[in-house]
């Protein structure tokens, strides 16, 4: 299940990589998940 979540986050971050604001939000969200 955790691998699925991580894969989803990576996919979302890749999909939003064209938007700096959304990318920053995604990175922040990933940081919150990891911590």
Tab-separated table of C-alpha atoms in Angstrom:
chain	number	residue	atom	x	y	z
A	1	UNK	CA	0.000	0.000	0.000
A	2	UNK	CA	2.826	2.370	0.887
A	3	UNK	CA	4.520	1.704	-2.443
A	4	UNK	CA	1.259	2.572	-4.188
A	5	UNK	CA	1.053	5.880	-2.318
A	6	UNK	CA	4.669	6.730	-3.086
A	7	UNK	CA	4.191	5.849	-6.748
A	8	UNK	CA	1.095	8.041	-6.870
A	9	UNK	CA	2.973	10.966	-5.345
A	10	UNK	CA	5.787	10.558	-7.853
A	11	UNK	CA	3.307	10.417	-10.717
A	12	UNK	CA	1.474	13.504	-9.476
A	13	UNK	CA	4.705	15.428	-8.960
A	14	UNK	CA	5.793	14.496	-12.487
A	15	UNK	CA	2.430	15.545	-13.911
A	16	UNK	CA	2.561	18.901	-12.132
A	17	UNK	CA	6.243	19.514	-12.854
A	18	UNK	CA	5.322	22.112	-15.476
A	19	UNK	CA	3.855	24.377	-12.796
A	20	UNK	CA	6.404	25.809	-10.318
A	21	UNK	CA	3.744	26.642	-7.729
A	22	UNK	CA	2.095	23.234	-7.873
A	23	UNK	CA	5.483	21.547	-7.936
A	24	UNK	CA	6.508	23.395	-4.771
A	25	UNK	CA	3.246	22.383	-3.113
A	26	UNK	CA	3.815	18.774	-4.157
A	27	UNK	CA	7.343	18.755	-2.744
A	28	UNK	CA	6.039	20.238	0.515
A	29	UNK	CA	3.328	17.570	0.674
A	30	UNK	CA	5.864	14.807	0.050
A	31	UNK	CA	8.041	16.217	2.829
A	32	UNK	CA	5.082	16.154	5.195
A	33	UNK	CA	4.351	12.534	4.246
A	34	UNK	CA	7.942	11.384	4.710
A	35	UNK	CA	8.201	13.148	8.055
